[in-house]
XYZ file of C-alpha atoms in Angstrom:
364
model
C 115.270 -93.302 -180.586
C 112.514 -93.199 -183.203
C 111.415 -89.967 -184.499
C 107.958 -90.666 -185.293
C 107.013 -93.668 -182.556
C 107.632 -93.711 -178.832
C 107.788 -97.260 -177.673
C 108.351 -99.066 -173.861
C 109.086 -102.274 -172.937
C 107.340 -103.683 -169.806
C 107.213 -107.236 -169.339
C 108.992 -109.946 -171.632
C 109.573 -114.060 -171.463
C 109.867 -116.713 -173.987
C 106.262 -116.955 -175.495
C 105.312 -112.989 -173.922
C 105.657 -109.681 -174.926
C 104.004 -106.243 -173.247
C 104.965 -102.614 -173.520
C 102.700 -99.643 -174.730
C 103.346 -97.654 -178.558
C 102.169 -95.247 -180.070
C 103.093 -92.698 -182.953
C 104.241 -89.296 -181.672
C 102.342 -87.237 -184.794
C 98.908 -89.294 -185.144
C 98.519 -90.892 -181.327
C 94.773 -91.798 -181.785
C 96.039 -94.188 -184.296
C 97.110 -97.690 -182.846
C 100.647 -98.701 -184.212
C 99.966 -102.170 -185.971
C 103.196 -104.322 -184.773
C 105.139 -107.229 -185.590
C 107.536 -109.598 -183.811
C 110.255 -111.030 -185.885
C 113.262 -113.360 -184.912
C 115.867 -114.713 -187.800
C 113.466 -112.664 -190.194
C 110.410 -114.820 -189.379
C 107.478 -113.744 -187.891
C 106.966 -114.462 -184.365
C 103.688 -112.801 -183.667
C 101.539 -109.781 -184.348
C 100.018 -107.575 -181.734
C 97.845 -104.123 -182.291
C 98.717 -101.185 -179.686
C 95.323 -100.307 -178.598
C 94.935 -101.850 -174.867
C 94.353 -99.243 -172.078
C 96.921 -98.208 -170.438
C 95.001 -95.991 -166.950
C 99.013 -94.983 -166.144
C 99.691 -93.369 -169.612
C 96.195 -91.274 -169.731
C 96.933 -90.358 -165.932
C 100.583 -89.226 -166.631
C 99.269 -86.963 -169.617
C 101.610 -89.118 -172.124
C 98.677 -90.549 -174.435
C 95.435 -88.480 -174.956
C 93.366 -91.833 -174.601
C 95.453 -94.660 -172.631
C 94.603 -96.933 -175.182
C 98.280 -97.775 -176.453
C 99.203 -100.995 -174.524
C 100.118 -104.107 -176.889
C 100.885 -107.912 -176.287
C 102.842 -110.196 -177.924
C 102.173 -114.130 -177.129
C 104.353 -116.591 -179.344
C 104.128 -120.532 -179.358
C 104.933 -121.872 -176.066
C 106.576 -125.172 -177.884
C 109.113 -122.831 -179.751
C 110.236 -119.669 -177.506
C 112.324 -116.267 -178.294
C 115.558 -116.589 -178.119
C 117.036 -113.761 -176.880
C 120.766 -114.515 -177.322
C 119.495 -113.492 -181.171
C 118.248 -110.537 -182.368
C 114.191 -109.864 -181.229
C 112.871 -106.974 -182.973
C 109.793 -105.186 -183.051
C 108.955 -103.249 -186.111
C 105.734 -101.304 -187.242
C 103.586 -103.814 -189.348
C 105.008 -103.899 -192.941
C 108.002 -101.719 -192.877
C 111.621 -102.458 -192.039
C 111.752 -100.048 -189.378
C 113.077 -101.627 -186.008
C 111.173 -99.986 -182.805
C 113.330 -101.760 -180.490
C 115.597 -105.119 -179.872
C 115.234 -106.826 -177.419
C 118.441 -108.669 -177.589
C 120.117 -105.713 -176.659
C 118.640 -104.360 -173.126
C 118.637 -105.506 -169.329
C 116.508 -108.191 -168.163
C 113.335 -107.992 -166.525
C 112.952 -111.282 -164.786
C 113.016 -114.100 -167.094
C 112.951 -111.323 -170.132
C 114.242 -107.929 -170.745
C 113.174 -104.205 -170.443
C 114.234 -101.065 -172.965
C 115.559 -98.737 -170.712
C 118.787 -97.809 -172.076
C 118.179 -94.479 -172.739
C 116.506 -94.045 -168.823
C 119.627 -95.067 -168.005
C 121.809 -92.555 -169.669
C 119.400 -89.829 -168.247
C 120.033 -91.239 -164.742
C 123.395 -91.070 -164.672
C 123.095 -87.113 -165.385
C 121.328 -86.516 -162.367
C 121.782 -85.675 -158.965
C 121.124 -88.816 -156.911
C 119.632 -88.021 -153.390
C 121.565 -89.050 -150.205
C 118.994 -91.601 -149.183
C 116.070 -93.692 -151.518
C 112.808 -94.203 -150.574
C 111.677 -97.511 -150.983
C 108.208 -97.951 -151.351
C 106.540 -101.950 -150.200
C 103.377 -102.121 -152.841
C 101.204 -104.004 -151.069
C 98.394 -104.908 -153.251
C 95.533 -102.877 -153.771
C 96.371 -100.320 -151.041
C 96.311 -97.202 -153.842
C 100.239 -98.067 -154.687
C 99.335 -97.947 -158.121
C 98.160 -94.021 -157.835
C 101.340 -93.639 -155.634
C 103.825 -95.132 -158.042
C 102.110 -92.899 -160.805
C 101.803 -89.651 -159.043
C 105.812 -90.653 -157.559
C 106.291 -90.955 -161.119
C 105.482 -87.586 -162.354
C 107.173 -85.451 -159.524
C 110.258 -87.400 -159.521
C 113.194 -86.097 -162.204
C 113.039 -88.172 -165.125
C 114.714 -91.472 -164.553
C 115.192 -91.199 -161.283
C 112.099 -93.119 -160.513
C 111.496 -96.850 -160.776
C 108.322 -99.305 -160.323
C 107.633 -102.878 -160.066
C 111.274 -103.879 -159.417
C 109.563 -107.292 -158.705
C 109.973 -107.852 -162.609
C 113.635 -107.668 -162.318
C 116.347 -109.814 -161.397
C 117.053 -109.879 -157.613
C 120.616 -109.990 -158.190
C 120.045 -106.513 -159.602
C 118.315 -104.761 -157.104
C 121.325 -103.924 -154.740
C 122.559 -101.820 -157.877
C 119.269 -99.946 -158.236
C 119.854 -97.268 -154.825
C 122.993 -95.866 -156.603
C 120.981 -94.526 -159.234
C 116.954 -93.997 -158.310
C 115.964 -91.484 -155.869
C 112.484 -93.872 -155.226
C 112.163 -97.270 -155.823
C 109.039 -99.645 -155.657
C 107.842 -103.296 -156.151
C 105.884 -105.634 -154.955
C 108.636 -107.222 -152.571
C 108.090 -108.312 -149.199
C 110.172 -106.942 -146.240
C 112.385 -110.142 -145.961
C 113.370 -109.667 -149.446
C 113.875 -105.731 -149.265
C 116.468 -106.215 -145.948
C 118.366 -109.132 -148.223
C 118.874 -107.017 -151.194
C 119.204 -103.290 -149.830
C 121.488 -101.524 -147.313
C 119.601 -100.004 -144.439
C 121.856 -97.265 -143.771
C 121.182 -96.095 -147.320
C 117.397 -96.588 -147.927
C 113.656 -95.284 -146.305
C 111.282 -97.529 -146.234
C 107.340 -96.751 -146.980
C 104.329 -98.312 -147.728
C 100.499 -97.902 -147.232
C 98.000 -100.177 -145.648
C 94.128 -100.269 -146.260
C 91.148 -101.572 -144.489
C 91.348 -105.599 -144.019
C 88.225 -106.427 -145.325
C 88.127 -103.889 -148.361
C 91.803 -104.951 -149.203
C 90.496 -108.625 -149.313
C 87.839 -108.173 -151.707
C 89.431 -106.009 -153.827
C 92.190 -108.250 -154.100
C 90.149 -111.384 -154.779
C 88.196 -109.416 -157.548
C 92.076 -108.446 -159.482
C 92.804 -112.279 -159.465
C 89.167 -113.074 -160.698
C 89.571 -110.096 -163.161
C 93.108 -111.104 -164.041
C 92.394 -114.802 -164.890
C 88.886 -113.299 -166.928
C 90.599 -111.260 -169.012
C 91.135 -112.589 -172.797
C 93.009 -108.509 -173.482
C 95.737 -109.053 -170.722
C 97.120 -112.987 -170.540
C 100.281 -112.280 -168.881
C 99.578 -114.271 -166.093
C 98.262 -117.067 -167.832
C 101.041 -117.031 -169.828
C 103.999 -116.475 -167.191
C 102.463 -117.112 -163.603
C 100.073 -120.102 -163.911
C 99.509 -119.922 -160.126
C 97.916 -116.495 -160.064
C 96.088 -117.414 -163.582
C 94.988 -120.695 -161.925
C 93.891 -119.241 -158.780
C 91.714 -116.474 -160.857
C 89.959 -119.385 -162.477
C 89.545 -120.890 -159.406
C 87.915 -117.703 -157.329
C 86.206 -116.905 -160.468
C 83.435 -120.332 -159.351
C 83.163 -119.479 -156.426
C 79.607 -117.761 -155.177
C 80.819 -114.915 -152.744
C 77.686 -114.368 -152.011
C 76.616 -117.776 -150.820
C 77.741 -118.018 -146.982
C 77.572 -121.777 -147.491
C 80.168 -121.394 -150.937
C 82.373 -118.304 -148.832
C 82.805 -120.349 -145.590
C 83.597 -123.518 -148.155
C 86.408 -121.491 -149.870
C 88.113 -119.832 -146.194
C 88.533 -123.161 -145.104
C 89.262 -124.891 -147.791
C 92.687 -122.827 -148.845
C 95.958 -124.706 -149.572
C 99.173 -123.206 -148.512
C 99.803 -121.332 -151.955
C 96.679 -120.131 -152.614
C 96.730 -119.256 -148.815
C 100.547 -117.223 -149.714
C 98.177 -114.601 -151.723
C 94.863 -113.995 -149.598
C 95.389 -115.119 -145.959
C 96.022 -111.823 -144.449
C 98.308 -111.209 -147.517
C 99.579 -107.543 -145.815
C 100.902 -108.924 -142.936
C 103.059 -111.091 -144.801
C 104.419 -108.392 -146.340
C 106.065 -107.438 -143.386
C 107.287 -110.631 -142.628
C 110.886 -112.076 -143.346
C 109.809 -115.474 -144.230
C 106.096 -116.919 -145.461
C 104.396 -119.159 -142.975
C 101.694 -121.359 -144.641
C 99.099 -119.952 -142.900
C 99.720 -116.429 -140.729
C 100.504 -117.344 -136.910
C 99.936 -114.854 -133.568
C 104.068 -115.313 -133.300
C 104.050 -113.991 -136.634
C 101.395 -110.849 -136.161
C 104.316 -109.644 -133.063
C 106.874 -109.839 -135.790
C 105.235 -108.234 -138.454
C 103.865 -104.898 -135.955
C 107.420 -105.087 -134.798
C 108.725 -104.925 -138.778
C 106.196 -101.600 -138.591
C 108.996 -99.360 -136.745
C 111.493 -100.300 -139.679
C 109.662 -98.104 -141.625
C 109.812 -93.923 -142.094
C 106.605 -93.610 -142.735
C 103.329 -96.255 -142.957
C 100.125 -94.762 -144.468
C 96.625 -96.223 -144.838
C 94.183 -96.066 -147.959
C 91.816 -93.891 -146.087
C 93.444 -91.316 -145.679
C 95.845 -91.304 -148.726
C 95.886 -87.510 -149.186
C 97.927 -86.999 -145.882
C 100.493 -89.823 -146.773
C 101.526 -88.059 -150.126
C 101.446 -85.014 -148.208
C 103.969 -86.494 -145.474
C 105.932 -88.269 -147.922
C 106.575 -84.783 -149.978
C 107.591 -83.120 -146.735
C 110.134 -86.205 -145.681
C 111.421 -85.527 -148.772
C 111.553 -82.312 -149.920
C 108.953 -83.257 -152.590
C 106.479 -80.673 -153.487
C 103.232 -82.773 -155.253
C 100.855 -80.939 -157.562
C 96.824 -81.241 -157.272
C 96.709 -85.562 -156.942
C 95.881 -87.565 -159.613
C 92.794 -89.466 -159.126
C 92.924 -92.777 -157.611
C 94.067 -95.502 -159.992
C 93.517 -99.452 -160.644
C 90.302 -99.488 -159.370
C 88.059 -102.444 -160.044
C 84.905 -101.193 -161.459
C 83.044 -104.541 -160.764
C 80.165 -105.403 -158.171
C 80.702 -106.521 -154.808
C 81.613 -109.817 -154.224
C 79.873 -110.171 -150.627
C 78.316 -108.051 -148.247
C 80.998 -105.948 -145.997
C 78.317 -104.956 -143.910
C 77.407 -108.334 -142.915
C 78.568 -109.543 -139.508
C 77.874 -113.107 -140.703
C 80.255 -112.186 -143.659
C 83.109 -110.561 -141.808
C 82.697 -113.522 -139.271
C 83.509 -116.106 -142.342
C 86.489 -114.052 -143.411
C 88.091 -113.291 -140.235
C 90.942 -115.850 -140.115
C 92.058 -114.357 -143.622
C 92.317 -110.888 -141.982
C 92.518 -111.087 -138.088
C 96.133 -110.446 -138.721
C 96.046 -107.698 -140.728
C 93.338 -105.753 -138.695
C 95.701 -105.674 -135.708
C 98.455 -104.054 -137.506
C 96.124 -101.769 -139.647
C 95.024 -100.363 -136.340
C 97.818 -99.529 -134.801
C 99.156 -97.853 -138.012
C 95.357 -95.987 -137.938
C 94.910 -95.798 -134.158
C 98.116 -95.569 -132.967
């Protein structure tokens, strides 16, 4: 550990680099850094992106700590070899990546998380949380986050190795990812585990979601889609032509879906609950999903978030402080009128699944 700078690894590959820095005794200051392999220079990156998660969790006064490294795609890291991160013009090394677990096709720093999790008492069962997207998991992980002991909590899993996430219940008390149910049943042991998640209004979920993959593909501060998921990037681009508001353009781009652009908006929560991903979401499939539903301890719905983090505290002997404000939400206009019955008409058959199991989770 550094004295004077804290430092996380998020996300890694080849050609990218993301994490958050900043220096513990002048924190309004970004941390100019550099990326060196076999003492050359790789890239440079400053640590001033906003990070919402560190503002919320009280660890940076302003959130704006994040940092990105992108390096030539024709000539990637290797990380067999020493990858080190240093503060711009001194010899210091922040952290090597050569040296910590994986995070999907990169690695993490988490050594020292590790350590502290071994220290602590690990609770009889874990409670696994499904992130759906843009159902408030994002405020859930965070607030989970804060409450839990130190290490004992764990988000977005889906950056790891699979083969690793069998090994994650013997040491986190909660656990979350974006992972669908099929993959959740092949990697953890029922007997051991709770499962959780939260599910949100059909049509709100939909637009919020297209507006994050329009957002994600728009943004020239964040490229770690464009750099290691092409298809989300792509499909960004892609939504990002489209005129939402034109019924003529919206009925064009329903019906006009290939299968893997359909795998991320055709009634995208239901296929959480699925173990496999049709093409295109099927009535046999709705039946299997709402009978998935009783798998879980506990299903909650965006609008009424405040009495899921209540229930969830009391299943598990949790007590939660005042809750953090909601977080991760898109600040942007509307995309199309939700009050339109001509609208919701055109966007049924990317949410006529999902609204049957949303109500019976709300109106059971």
């Amino acid at each position: 550990m550094n004295i004077l700078y804290k430092i996380s690894i998020d996300r890694v590959n080849a050609n990218y680099i993301s994490g958050w820095c900043f220096h513990r005794f002048k924190p309004g200051r970004p941390v100019q850094l550099e990326c060196y392999q076999d003492e050359q220079l790789r890239a440079e990156a400053e640590a001033s992106l906003f990070r919402e998660d560190l503002q919320n969790l009280g660890m940076h006064p302003t959130g704006k700590c994040g940092f990105e490294f992108v390096t030539e795609a024709e000539v990637g890291l290797d990380f067999t070899k020493p990858v080190l991160i240093r503060p711009k013009g001194k010899s210091t090394v922040l952290a090597d990546l050569s040296r910590d677990d994986r995070i999907g096709s990169g690695k993490h720093i988490h050594s020292a998380i590790r350590r502290l999790i071994l220290k602590k008492k690990k609770l009889p069962r874990t409670a696994v949380f499904m992130h759906i997207p843009k159902t408030a998991g994002t405020s859930f992980n965070t607030l989970a986050q804060s409450v839990y002991p130190k290490g004992t909590a764990i988000s977005h899993i889906e950056l790891l190795p699979q083969s690793k996430y069998s090994s994650l219940a013997e040491y986190y008390n909660y656990i979350s990812g974006h992972l669908r149910l099929g993959s959740i049943q092949e990697s953890f042991n029922s007997e051991n585990i709770d499962l959780y998640t939260i599910l949100r209004e059909p049509y709100a979920q939909l637009e919020s979601h297209l507006k994050w993959l329009i957002q994600t593909a728009a943004n020239q501060e964040n490229r770690y889609f464009e750099v290691t998921n092409p298809i989300i990037y792509n499909l960004g681009v892609k939504l990002g032509q489209v005129i939402f508001a034109d019924k003529d353009s919206l009925t064009e781009f329903v019906g006009n879906l290939n299968s893997v652009e359909a795998a991320f908006v055709d009634n995208l929560q239901t296929r959480y609950f699925l173990d496999r991903q049709p093409e295109r979401v099927a009535l046999d499939d709705v039946e299997t999903a709402m009978g998935n539903s009783s798998l879980f301890k506990l299903i909650g719905i965006t609008e009424k978030y405040d009495s899921f983090v209540r229930e969830f505290g009391e299943l598990n002997e949790i007590a939660f402080s005042a809750h953090e404000k909601r977080m991760n939400i898109s600040p942007s206009a509307s995309l199309f009128d939700l009050n339109s019955g001509e609208v919701r008409t055109i966007l049924l058959p990317l949410v006529y699944a999902d609204l049957k199991i949303y109500r019976s989770i709300a109106q059971p």
